[in-house]
Coordinates of C-alpha atoms in Angstrom, one line a residue:
M1 CA 26.3 -5.8 12.0
L2 CA 24.4 -2.3 12.0
S3 CA 24.3 -0.4 10.0
V4 CA 24.0 3.2 10.9
F5 CA 25.2 3.0 15.0
F6 CA 22.3 5.4 15.7
C7 CA 19.8 2.9 15.9
L8 CA 18.5 2.3 19.3
S9 CA 17.0 -1.3 19.3
D10 CA 18.6 -4.3 16.7
P11 CA 17.7 -4.5 13.0
G12 CA 13.9 -5.7 12.0
W13 CA 14.2 -4.6 8.5
T14 CA 16.4 -4.1 5.6
S15 CA 17.0 -2.1 2.5
I16 CA 17.3 -4.0 -0.2
N17 CA 19.1 -1.5 -2.7
R18 CA 21.3 0.1 -0.4
G19 CA 22.6 -3.5 1.3
V20 CA 22.3 -2.4 4.8
L21 CA 19.7 -3.4 7.9
I22 CA 17.4 -0.4 9.7
C23 CA 15.4 -0.6 13.1
D24 CA 11.9 0.3 13.9
E25 CA 12.6 3.6 14.3
C26 CA 14.5 4.3 10.5
C27 CA 11.8 1.6 8.7
S28 CA 9.3 4.8 8.6
V29 CA 11.8 7.2 7.6
H30 CA 12.5 5.0 5.0
R31 CA 9.4 4.2 3.7
S32 CA 8.6 7.7 3.1
L33 CA 11.5 7.6 0.8
G34 CA 10.2 5.6 -1.9
R35 CA 10.9 2.7 -3.0
H36 CA 13.1 4.7 -6.0
I37 CA 15.1 5.2 -3.3
S38 CA 14.7 2.6 -0.5
I39 CA 13.1 -0.8 -1.1
V40 CA 12.7 -1.6 2.9
K41 CA 12.0 -5.7 3.9
H42 CA 11.4 -7.1 7.0
L43 CA 14.2 -9.6 7.9
R44 CA 12.3 -12.1 9.0
H45 CA 8.1 -11.5 9.0
S46 CA 8.2 -11.2 5.1
G47 CA 8.5 -13.4 2.4
W48 CA 11.9 -14.0 1.1
P49 CA 14.0 -15.6 -1.6
P50 CA 16.7 -17.3 0.0
S51 CA 19.7 -15.9 -2.5
L52 CA 17.7 -12.6 -2.0
L53 CA 18.2 -12.3 1.6
Q54 CA 21.2 -13.8 2.4
M55 CA 22.2 -11.0 -0.8
V56 CA 21.7 -8.3 1.3
Q57 CA 23.1 -10.3 4.3
T58 CA 26.3 -10.6 2.8
L59 CA 26.5 -6.5 1.8
A60 CA 25.3 -5.3 5.3
S61 CA 28.4 -7.6 6.9
N62 CA 30.9 -6.6 4.6
G63 CA 30.6 -2.8 5.4
A64 CA 27.7 -1.8 2.2
N65 CA 27.2 1.1 4.8
S66 CA 30.3 2.8 3.9
I67 CA 29.6 2.8 0.6
W68 CA 26.9 5.3 1.3
E69 CA 29.0 7.5 4.1
H70 CA 32.7 7.1 2.3
S71 CA 33.2 11.1 3.0
L72 CA 32.4 10.7 7.0
L73 CA 34.6 7.5 7.5
D74 CA 37.1 11.1 6.5
P75 CA 38.9 12.3 9.8
A76 CA 38.6 16.3 8.9
Q77 CA 34.6 15.4 7.7
V78 CA 34.2 15.4 11.4
Q79 CA 36.5 18.4 13.3
S80 CA 34.0 20.5 10.0
G81 CA 30.9 19.6 11.6
R82 CA 29.8 16.7 10.0
R83 CA 28.8 13.6 12.1
K84 CA 26.2 11.0 12.1
P85 CA 23.4 11.9 14.9
N86 CA 24.1 9.7 18.0
P87 CA 21.6 7.4 19.2
Q88 CA 19.9 10.3 22.2
D89 CA 19.2 12.3 19.2
K90 CA 15.5 12.5 18.0
V91 CA 13.9 11.1 14.7
H92 CA 12.7 13.8 13.5
P93 CA 14.1 15.9 12.9
T94 CA 18.0 14.4 13.2
K95 CA 18.1 11.5 12.3
S96 CA 15.6 11.6 9.3
E97 CA 17.6 14.8 7.7
F98 CA 20.3 12.3 7.7
I99 CA 18.3 9.7 6.6
R100 CA 17.6 11.1 3.6
A101 CA 20.5 13.5 3.1
K102 CA 22.5 10.5 3.4
Y103 CA 20.2 7.6 0.8
Q104 CA 18.1 10.1 -0.8
M105 CA 21.1 12.7 -2.1
L106 CA 23.4 10.5 -1.9
A107 CA 25.4 12.9 0.6
F108 CA 28.6 11.2 1.9
V109 CA 28.9 9.2 -1.3
H110 CA 32.8 8.9 -3.5
K111 CA 32.1 11.9 -5.7
L112 CA 34.1 10.7 -9.5
P113 CA 36.5 13.4 -10.4
C114 CA 34.4 15.4 -13.2
R115 CA 34.8 15.0 -16.6
D116 CA 33.6 16.5 -20.0
D117 CA 31.8 13.9 -21.0
D118 CA 29.4 12.6 -18.3
G119 CA 28.6 9.3 -21.4
V120 CA 32.4 8.3 -20.8
T121 CA 32.4 8.2 -16.8
T122 CA 29.3 6.3 -16.5
K123 CA 30.8 3.8 -19.6
D124 CA 33.9 3.3 -17.6
L125 CA 32.0 2.5 -14.7
S126 CA 30.0 0.2 -16.5
K127 CA 32.3 -1.4 -18.3
Q128 CA 34.1 -2.5 -14.9
L129 CA 30.6 -3.8 -13.5
H130 CA 30.7 -5.9 -16.1
S131 CA 34.2 -7.6 -15.9
S132 CA 33.9 -6.5 -11.7
V133 CA 30.3 -9.3 -11.2
R134 CA 32.4 -12.9 -12.1
T135 CA 33.3 -12.3 -8.6
G136 CA 32.4 -12.7 -5.9
S137 CA 32.8 -8.8 -4.3
L138 CA 29.3 -7.5 -4.1
E139 CA 30.8 -4.8 -2.6
T140 CA 32.4 -3.5 -5.0
C141 CA 29.6 -3.6 -7.5
L142 CA 27.3 -1.6 -5.3
R143 CA 29.7 1.1 -5.2
L144 CA 30.0 0.8 -8.9
L145 CA 26.3 0.9 -9.5
S146 CA 26.2 3.5 -6.0
L147 CA 28.9 5.4 -8.5
G148 CA 26.3 5.3 -11.3
A149 CA 27.5 1.5 -13.5
Q150 CA 24.0 0.3 -15.6
A151 CA 22.7 -2.2 -15.3
N152 CA 21.7 -3.3 -18.2
F153 CA 24.6 -1.8 -20.2
F154 CA 25.3 -4.0 -23.0
H155 CA 29.3 -4.6 -23.8
P156 CA 29.8 -3.2 -27.1
E157 CA 32.7 -5.6 -28.0
K158 CA 31.8 -8.9 -25.8
G159 CA 27.9 -8.9 -26.7
T160 CA 27.1 -9.5 -23.4
T161 CA 24.9 -6.9 -20.8
P162 CA 26.6 -8.0 -17.0
L163 CA 23.9 -10.4 -16.1
H164 CA 24.9 -12.6 -18.7
V165 CA 28.7 -12.1 -17.2
A166 CA 26.8 -12.7 -13.3
A167 CA 24.9 -16.1 -14.6
K168 CA 28.4 -18.1 -17.0
A169 CA 29.6 -17.7 -13.6
G170 CA 27.3 -19.0 -11.7
Q171 CA 27.3 -15.8 -9.4
I172 CA 23.8 -15.8 -7.9
L173 CA 24.0 -13.1 -5.6
Q174 CA 25.6 -11.2 -8.5
A175 CA 22.3 -11.3 -10.6
E176 CA 20.5 -10.3 -7.4
L177 CA 22.1 -8.0 -6.6
L178 CA 21.8 -6.8 -10.6
V179 CA 17.9 -7.7 -10.7
V180 CA 17.3 -5.7 -7.3
Y181 CA 19.1 -2.2 -9.3
G182 CA 16.8 -3.4 -12.8
A183 CA 18.9 -5.2 -14.8
D184 CA 16.2 -7.4 -17.6
P185 CA 16.5 -10.8 -17.2
G186 CA 15.5 -11.3 -20.5
S187 CA 17.3 -9.4 -22.4
P188 CA 19.1 -11.6 -24.7
D189 CA 23.4 -11.3 -26.1
I190 CA 24.9 -10.2 -29.2
N191 CA 23.4 -13.4 -30.1
G192 CA 20.1 -13.7 -28.8
R193 CA 21.3 -16.1 -25.7
T194 CA 19.4 -14.8 -21.9
P195 CA 20.9 -14.7 -19.2
M196 CA 19.0 -17.5 -18.0
D197 CA 20.7 -19.5 -20.9
Y198 CA 24.1 -18.7 -20.3
A199 CA 23.6 -20.4 -16.6
R200 CA 22.2 -23.5 -18.3
Q201 CA 24.7 -24.2 -20.5
A202 CA 27.0 -23.4 -17.9
G203 CA 25.4 -26.4 -14.9
H204 CA 24.1 -23.7 -12.9
I205 CA 20.2 -25.0 -12.8
E206 CA 19.6 -23.1 -9.4
L207 CA 20.5 -19.7 -10.8
A208 CA 18.4 -20.6 -14.2
E209 CA 14.9 -21.3 -12.0
R210 CA 15.9 -17.7 -9.8
L211 CA 16.3 -15.3 -12.9
V212 CA 13.3 -17.5 -14.3
E213 CA 11.5 -16.7 -10.9
C214 CA 13.1 -13.0 -11.5
Q215 CA 11.6 -12.6 -14.5
Y216 CA 8.1 -12.5 -13.7
E217 CA 8.9 -11.4 -10.4
L218 CA 5.5 -8.6 -11.1
T219 CA 2.4 -11.1 -12.0
D220 CA 4.3 -14.0 -9.1
R221 CA 4.1 -11.2 -6.5
L222 CA 0.7 -10.1 -7.5
A223 CA -0.3 -13.4 -7.7
F224 CA 1.0 -14.2 -4.3
Y225 CA -0.6 -11.5 -2.8
L226 CA -4.3 -12.3 -4.1
C227 CA -4.2 -16.0 -3.4
G228 CA -0.9 -17.4 -1.4
R229 CA 0.5 -19.1 -3.7
R230 CA 3.1 -18.6 -6.8
P231 CA 3.9 -20.8 -10.2
D232 CA 6.0 -22.8 -10.4
H233 CA 7.3 -21.5 -14.4
K234 CA 7.6 -25.7 -15.3
N235 CA 3.9 -25.4 -15.9
G236 CA 3.2 -22.0 -16.5
H237 CA 4.6 -18.3 -15.5
Y238 CA 0.7 -17.1 -14.4
I239 CA -2.3 -18.1 -11.7
I240 CA -4.9 -15.8 -11.9
P241 CA -7.5 -16.7 -9.3
Q242 CA -10.8 -16.0 -10.0
M243 CA -12.5 -13.8 -7.8
A244 CA -13.7 -11.7 -11.4
D245 CA -16.2 -14.5 -12.1
S246 CA -18.0 -14.2 -8.6
L247 CA -18.4 -10.8 -8.8
D248 CA -21.7 -9.1 -10.4
L249 CA -19.9 -5.7 -12.5
S250 CA -21.3 -3.3 -12.6
E251 CA -21.4 -1.2 -16.0
L252 CA -18.8 1.0 -14.6
A253 CA -16.5 -1.5 -13.8
K254 CA -17.0 -3.4 -17.6
A255 CA -15.8 -0.3 -18.9
A256 CA -12.7 0.3 -16.7
K257 CA -11.4 -2.9 -17.6
K258 CA -11.5 -2.8 -21.7
K259 CA -9.9 0.0 -21.5
L260 CA -7.2 -2.0 -19.7
Q261 CA -7.1 -4.0 -21.9
A262 CA -6.7 -1.0 -24.5
L263 CA -3.8 0.8 -23.3
N264 CA -0.4 0.0 -25.2
N265 CA 2.2 -2.1 -23.7
R266 CA 4.1 0.5 -21.9
L267 CA 1.4 3.0 -20.1
F268 CA 0.4 -1.4 -18.6
E269 CA 3.6 -2.2 -17.8
E270 CA 3.9 1.6 -15.9
L271 CA 0.3 0.6 -15.0
A272 CA 1.3 -3.2 -13.3
M273 CA 4.2 -1.4 -11.1
D274 CA 2.3 1.1 -9.6
V275 CA -0.2 -1.3 -8.3
Y276 CA 3.1 -3.4 -7.9
D277 CA 4.4 -0.5 -5.5
E278 CA 1.6 -0.7 -3.4
V279 CA 0.9 -4.4 -2.9
D280 CA 4.3 -4.0 -1.4
R281 CA 2.9 -1.2 0.5
R282 CA 0.3 -3.4 1.7
E283 CA 2.0 -6.1 2.8
N284 CA 4.7 -3.8 4.6
D285 CA 1.8 -1.8 7.0
A286 CA 0.4 -5.6 8.0
V287 CA 4.1 -6.8 9.0
W288 CA 4.3 -3.6 11.0
L289 CA 1.7 -3.7 12.8
T290 CA 2.2 -7.4 13.3
T291 CA 5.4 -6.5 14.7
Q292 CA 5.6 -3.8 16.7
N293 CA 3.9 -2.5 20.4
H294 CA 1.5 -0.9 19.8
S295 CA 0.6 0.7 23.2
T296 CA 3.7 2.6 22.4
L297 CA 5.7 2.6 19.0
V298 CA 2.6 2.8 16.3
T299 CA 1.3 6.4 16.0
E300 CA 0.0 8.2 12.9
R301 CA 4.3 9.4 12.1
S302 CA 4.9 5.5 11.6
A303 CA 2.1 4.9 8.5
V304 CA 2.7 5.5 4.7
P305 CA -0.6 5.9 3.7
F306 CA 0.2 5.9 -0.1
L307 CA 3.1 6.3 -2.0
P308 CA 5.5 8.3 -2.0
V309 CA 5.9 10.7 -5.6
N310 CA 8.2 9.5 -7.2
P311 CA 10.6 12.5 -9.3
E312 CA 11.0 10.4 -12.3
Y313 CA 6.7 10.1 -13.0
S314 CA 4.6 12.7 -14.5
A315 CA 2.6 14.6 -11.4
T316 CA -0.9 12.5 -12.9
R317 CA 1.2 9.7 -12.7
N318 CA 2.4 10.1 -8.7
Q319 CA -1.5 11.2 -8.8
G320 CA -2.2 8.1 -10.3
R321 CA -0.5 5.7 -8.0
Q322 CA -0.9 8.2 -5.2
K323 CA -4.8 7.4 -5.4
L324 CA -4.2 3.5 -5.5
A325 CA -4.2 3.7 -1.5
R326 CA -8.6 4.4 -2.2
F327 CA -9.1 1.2 -3.0
N328 CA -10.3 -1.0 -0.6
A329 CA -9.3 -5.3 -0.7
R330 CA -12.6 -6.1 -2.2
E331 CA -11.7 -3.1 -5.2
F332 CA -7.5 -3.8 -5.7
A333 CA -7.9 -7.6 -5.9
T334 CA -10.4 -6.8 -8.7
L335 CA -7.9 -4.5 -10.8
I336 CA -5.0 -7.7 -9.7
I337 CA -7.2 -10.5 -11.7
D338 CA -7.7 -8.0 -13.9
I339 CA -3.7 -6.6 -14.7
L340 CA -2.6 -10.8 -14.7
S341 CA -5.2 -11.6 -16.9
D342 CA -3.8 -9.2 -19.5
A343 CA -0.9 -9.4 -18.8
K344 CA -1.0 -13.2 -19.9
R345 CA -3.2 -11.6 -23.0
R346 CA -0.2 -9.7 -24.0
Q347 CA 2.4 -12.0 -23.3
Q348 CA 0.6 -14.9 -25.3
G349 CA 0.1 -12.4 -28.1
K350 CA -3.8 -13.1 -28.1
G351 CA -5.8 -9.5 -29.6
L352 CA -9.2 -8.1 -28.1
S353 CA -11.4 -10.7 -29.5
P354 CA -15.2 -9.9 -29.9
T355 CA -15.1 -6.3 -29.4
G356 CA -12.5 -6.6 -32.1
E357 CA -10.1 -3.5 -30.4
T358 CA -6.5 -2.9 -30.3
E359 CA -4.1 -0.7 -28.5
R360 CA -4.5 2.8 -29.1
E361 CA -0.8 4.5 -29.1
G362 CA 0.2 7.7 -27.4
E363 CA -3.1 7.4 -25.0
T364 CA -2.1 8.7 -21.7
L365 CA -3.3 6.6 -18.9
N366 CA -6.2 8.3 -17.0
F367 CA -6.5 6.7 -13.4
E368 CA -10.2 8.0 -13.2
D369 CA -10.8 5.9 -16.8
L370 CA -10.3 2.7 -14.6
G371 CA -12.3 3.5 -11.6
I372 CA -11.3 5.7 -10.1
D373 CA -13.5 9.0 -9.2
D374 CA -11.3 11.9 -9.7
D375 CA -13.7 14.4 -7.4
Q376 CA -11.5 15.1 -4.7
H377 CA -7.9 16.7 -3.9
D378 CA -4.8 15.7 -6.1
Y379 CA -2.4 15.3 -3.4
D380 CA 0.7 18.5 -4.5
S381 CA 2.8 16.7 -1.7
V382 CA 2.8 13.3 -0.2
A383 CA 2.1 12.4 3.6
S384 CA 5.5 11.3 5.8
D385 CA 6.2 10.0 8.9
E386 CA 8.2 13.7 9.4
D387 CA 4.5 15.7 9.6
T388 CA 2.1 16.5 12.6
D389 CA -0.3 14.1 13.6
S390 CA -2.8 16.4 13.2
E391 CA -1.4 16.9 9.1
L392 CA -1.7 13.7 8.3
T393 CA -4.7 12.6 10.0
T394 CA -6.6 15.5 8.0
Q395 CA -4.5 14.5 5.1
N396 CA -6.2 11.3 5.0
N397 CA -9.3 12.4 5.7
N398 CA -9.4 15.2 2.3
N399 CA -7.6 11.9 0.4
T400 CA -10.5 9.5 1.5
M401 CA -13.9 11.7 2.2
D402 CA -15.8 11.2 -1.3
S403 CA -14.8 7.9 -1.1
S404 CA -15.4 6.0 1.4
D405 CA -18.6 4.9 -0.4
L406 CA -16.0 2.3 -1.7
S407 CA -16.0 0.1 0.4
D408 CA -20.3 0.1 1.1
G409 CA -20.5 -3.1 -1.1
P410 CA -22.4 -6.7 -0.5
I411 CA -19.0 -8.4 0.6
T412 CA -19.4 -12.3 0.2
L413 CA -17.8 -15.2 2.0
Q414 CA -16.8 -16.6 -1.9
E415 CA -14.8 -13.2 -2.3
Y416 CA -13.8 -12.6 0.8
L417 CA -12.8 -17.2 0.7
E418 CA -10.9 -15.4 -2.8
V419 CA -8.5 -12.3 -1.3
K420 CA -7.7 -13.7 2.5
K421 CA -4.4 -13.5 0.7
A422 CA -4.8 -9.9 0.5
L423 CA -6.0 -9.1 4.1
A424 CA -3.2 -8.6 7.3
S425 CA -3.7 -11.3 9.6
S426 CA -7.0 -10.7 12.1
E427 CA -4.3 -9.4 14.9
A428 CA -2.4 -7.4 13.1
K429 CA -6.1 -5.7 11.8
V430 CA -7.1 -5.9 15.0
Q431 CA -4.3 -4.0 16.9
Q432 CA -3.9 -1.9 13.6
L433 CA -8.6 -1.1 14.8
M434 CA -7.3 -0.7 18.4
K435 CA -4.7 2.0 17.3
V436 CA -7.8 3.9 14.9
N437 CA -9.8 4.4 17.9
N438 CA -7.3 5.1 20.2
N439 CA -6.1 7.7 18.4
L440 CA -10.1 8.8 17.5
S441 CA -11.4 9.1 21.6
E442 CA -7.7 11.6 21.5
E443 CA -10.2 13.7 18.9
L444 CA -12.9 13.2 20.5
R445 CA -11.6 14.9 23.8
R446 CA -9.7 17.3 22.5
L447 CA -12.9 18.4 20.0
Q448 CA -15.1 18.3 23.8
K449 CA -13.1 20.9 24.9
E450 CA -13.6 22.5 21.8
V451 CA -17.0 22.1 21.9
G452 CA -17.9 23.0 26.1
G453 CA -21.1 24.9 26.7
V454 CA -22.8 24.4 23.4
P455 CA -26.3 23.9 23.4
K456 CA -27.8 20.9 21.9
P457 CA -30.8 20.7 18.9
E458 CA -33.7 18.6 18.9
K459 CA -32.6 15.5 16.9
H460 CA -33.7 15.3 13.7
G461 CA -35.2 11.9 13.0
S462 CA -35.8 8.3 14.1
G463 CA -33.8 4.8 13.9
T464 CA -36.7 4.2 12.6
D465 CA -37.9 6.2 9.1
S466 CA -34.0 7.7 8.6
D467 CA -32.9 7.4 4.9
Y468 CA -29.5 5.8 6.3
D469 CA -32.1 2.3 8.8
N470 CA -29.0 -0.1 7.5
T471 CA -30.5 -3.3 7.2
Q472 CA -32.5 -1.1 4.5
M473 CA -29.1 0.0 3.1
Y474 CA -27.5 -3.3 2.9
D475 CA -31.0 -4.7 1.4
A476 CA -30.7 -2.7 -1.2
S477 CA -26.9 -2.9 -2.2
V478 CA -27.9 -6.2 -2.7
S479 CA -30.2 -5.8 -5.0
M480 CA -29.1 -2.4 -6.5
G481 CA -25.9 -3.3 -7.1
R482 CA -23.2 -0.3 -7.4
S483 CA -23.7 1.1 -10.5
S484 CA -27.0 2.1 -9.7
E485 CA -26.0 3.7 -6.0
E486 CA -23.4 5.8 -8.3
E487 CA -25.5 6.7 -10.7
G488 CA -28.7 7.8 -8.6
R489 CA -25.9 9.6 -6.6
G490 CA -25.1 11.5 -9.4
E491 CA -29.0 12.6 -9.7
P492 CA -29.5 16.2 -7.5
E493 CA -31.0 15.6 -4.2
E494 CA -34.1 18.1 -2.7
G495 CA -33.6 21.4 -1.9
G496 CA -29.9 20.3 -1.9
G497 CA -27.3 21.6 -4.7
G498 CA -24.7 20.0 -3.5
G499 CA -23.8 22.2 -0.1
G500 CA -21.1 24.1 1.4
E501 CA -19.3 25.1 -2.3
G502 CA -19.7 28.6 -1.4
G503 CA -18.6 28.3 1.8
E504 CA -20.7 28.6 4.1
P505 CA -21.3 26.3 7.5
D506 CA -24.6 23.7 6.6
P507 CA -27.1 24.6 9.4
T508 CA -28.9 21.3 8.6
L509 CA -26.1 19.3 11.0
P510 CA -26.4 18.2 13.7
C511 CA -23.8 20.6 17.0
T512 CA -20.8 19.1 17.3
E513 CA -20.6 17.8 21.0
D514 CA -24.1 15.4 19.7
V515 CA -21.7 13.4 16.8
I516 CA -19.2 13.6 19.1
L517 CA -21.0 11.5 22.1
K518 CA -22.4 9.3 19.6
T519 CA -19.1 8.5 18.2
E520 CA -18.3 8.4 21.5
Q521 CA -20.3 5.2 21.7
V522 CA -20.2 3.7 19.0
T523 CA -16.0 3.5 19.5
K524 CA -17.5 1.9 22.8
N525 CA -19.0 -0.7 21.9
I526 CA -16.2 -1.0 18.8
Q527 CA -13.8 -1.9 21.2
E528 CA -15.6 -4.8 22.8
L529 CA -16.3 -6.4 20.0
L530 CA -12.2 -6.6 18.9
R531 CA -11.8 -7.5 22.6
A532 CA -14.0 -10.3 21.4
A533 CA -12.4 -11.4 18.9
Q534 CA -7.9 -11.0 20.4
E535 CA -10.3 -13.7 23.3
F536 CA -11.8 -15.3 20.4
K537 CA -15.2 -15.7 22.3
H538 CA -17.1 -15.7 19.2
D539 CA -20.7 -16.4 20.9
S540 CA -19.7 -12.4 21.7
F541 CA -19.9 -11.5 18.2
V542 CA -23.6 -11.6 17.5
P543 CA -24.5 -8.8 20.5
C544 CA -22.1 -6.8 19.9
S545 CA -23.0 -7.0 16.8
E546 CA -26.7 -5.5 17.4
K547 CA -24.7 -2.8 20.0
I548 CA -23.1 -1.0 17.0
H549 CA -25.9 -1.5 15.2
S550 CA -28.4 0.5 17.4
A551 CA -25.4 3.2 17.9
V552 CA -25.0 3.6 14.9
T553 CA -28.6 4.0 14.3
E554 CA -29.2 6.6 17.3
M555 CA -25.9 8.3 15.4
A556 CA -27.5 8.6 11.4
S557 CA -31.0 9.2 13.3
L558 CA -28.6 13.1 14.1
F559 CA -28.2 13.6 10.2
P560 CA -30.8 15.0 7.6
K561 CA -32.6 12.7 5.3
R562 CA -30.9 14.2 2.8
P563 CA -27.8 15.4 3.8
A564 CA -26.4 18.5 1.6
L565 CA -23.1 18.0 2.4
D566 CA -22.1 15.1 -0.4
A567 CA -19.2 13.7 1.6
V568 CA -21.9 13.4 4.4
H569 CA -24.0 11.3 2.4
C570 CA -21.3 8.9 1.7
S571 CA -19.9 8.8 5.6
L572 CA -23.2 7.6 6.3
R573 CA -23.7 5.4 4.1
L574 CA -20.8 3.9 4.4
L575 CA -21.8 3.7 8.6
A576 CA -24.8 2.3 7.1
S577 CA -23.8 -0.5 5.2
S578 CA -21.1 -2.0 7.4
A579 CA -23.1 -1.8 10.6
S580 CA -24.7 -4.4 8.3
R581 CA -23.1 -6.2 7.3
L582 CA -21.1 -7.4 10.5
Q583 CA -24.7 -8.2 11.9
V584 CA -24.9 -11.0 8.9
E585 CA -21.5 -11.5 9.4
C586 CA -21.2 -11.8 13.2
R587 CA -24.5 -14.0 12.2
K588 CA -22.4 -16.4 9.9
A589 CA -20.3 -16.8 14.5
A590 CA -23.6 -19.0 15.3
P591 CA -23.8 -22.7 16.1
S592 CA -24.8 -24.0 13.3
E593 CA -27.0 -27.0 12.6
P594 CA -25.5 -30.2 12.5
G595 CA -24.4 -31.3 8.9
A596 CA -22.9 -28.0 8.1
P597 CA -20.0 -26.8 6.7
A598 CA -17.9 -25.9 9.4
V599 CA -16.5 -21.4 10.0
D600 CA -13.8 -20.7 8.7
Y601 CA -13.6 -18.7 12.9
Q602 CA -9.6 -17.2 11.0
L603 CA -11.6 -15.6 7.7
L604 CA -14.8 -14.4 10.2
T605 CA -12.8 -12.6 12.2
Q606 CA -11.3 -10.3 9.2
Q607 CA -14.2 -10.0 7.9
V608 CA -15.8 -8.7 11.4
I609 CA -12.8 -6.9 11.9
Q610 CA -12.5 -5.2 7.8
C611 CA -16.5 -4.5 8.7
A612 CA -15.6 -2.9 12.2
Y613 CA -13.0 -0.5 10.5
D614 CA -15.6 0.2 8.1
I615 CA -17.1 1.8 10.9
A616 CA -14.9 3.4 12.2
K617 CA -13.7 5.1 9.7
A618 CA -16.9 6.8 8.8
A619 CA -17.5 8.6 12.3
K620 CA -14.6 9.4 12.0
Q621 CA -15.0 11.4 8.7
L622 CA -19.1 12.4 10.4
V623 CA -16.8 14.1 13.6
T624 CA -14.5 15.8 11.1
I625 CA -17.3 17.1 8.7
T626 CA -19.0 18.4 11.4
T627 CA -16.9 19.8 12.8
R628 CA -15.2 21.4 10.6
E629 CA -18.8 22.8 8.7
K630 CA -19.5 24.7 11.9
K631 CA -15.7 25.8 12.5
Q632 CA -17.0 28.3 9.4

């Protein structure tokens, strides 16, 4: 049953907390609202606990949509001009504005009579919820929750919460709905018994086990994201991948880990929830890329590049949440492992040990302390699917301009094995990079028209004497590590001084037309590599990587050895190190010696595509920077 009849195609997605099914066209609008408004999940390609999926299907088939469109069912509203969009209406602005009014503003839900004491109304609704969850009427309970009933309401006379009542009655779907709305599976009743205790005592073993899973949903999902496994909860509640032990952590990373451990419990929980939301965003992005017709549906407008703003959070926390998108797969995996390790330590009541540090109450969470630099644009608003392509492209460039070096560390096979599940499927990555290259090609054609007729300057260097020689950069990064590179970046460059701060164009930069021509060659070679990956022609990896290496070297030689702009420096370094890393990975596809371990071509393809993606990103940044500077 379609939740909104203006959807043009079958609903492949669902909003879990709203109990409705949604189509691809409306999916990105829902996602741009944020998980605090609409919790989006794919019906077939996302992982589902059976009872949660059954809960959503039951709500959708029993008219949950009418809860959110209550006033629109009144014939008088139609006469007044208020109506739902038609299938022929455009997504933006018609359908998107309706979706926001419906789910964010709750403009059409049933309005209760006003009372002097709002607390009494909420208490009455919560008492009704407390009573209703013993039945199988899910839509009744969803209606009460939509009106303001509290899922964690503690009944003063009965000494229990609604979840205790649902657990005792064996209402597993009601329990799922309550947990979605924030009910605590570990909350005690007046005698200290949890909902799990109620379920076990009533013989509802399956429900009891599900409630345990709900209690550890956050850490379970983080672990599954990294290694594809969840704990069985009978022999322990945590799985902590060991990738961190193989990393050569910089002093900065070690200091960040200590600061994470020193956070008080409230701030640590906030950080863990924000990382959970980022995992959800990345997983949904991967599913979207896997399931769409990329020649027609995938555009920049369908992207949700970072976590949407939650108005209930402080501006500092919202900015920190959005900056989580800047972590590459390796860094994000390391942060998750630190969180899992510290969650286990905190639950077991272990101290911080050898250092003797203790929690510091009242401290504010500073994402820069956790390894995220704050030398870039802070997001005042979130990019949504309503933004134009050019606006979103510009914003994304601003968001990543000074952070491109996050991806330039050497990534070994062992590390990638550990974060295998954190990467999207190879086909999804191929499609994503195809999309990036298509968009880049369009941008290049547009820029060529703008700079047509500009004379070409002389080259500033060669591929042999450039500071950005790919092999040299890769070897240096292996031997020195990221921390020394970051320290070196803090030293003033000769004749540099940070350039561009006064708003003057950088005269040392090459002309835009030259950069565009070299970028086109890089893009063409990347597309050739991607075609080989799609067709499983692994023997073509090495020659393709050599062509990309050569094109990257030529592009880097256009720029000065010591660029004045930090953004140029970072982009060139990402370009060089990614091309070098690509060569190393592609060589693994060559025929191995007899007796050598078999090559995991699926994993290798993921590595190759990730390197190619970083090259395309760096090239796009250089085009954008050069164009912007030359226009000043």
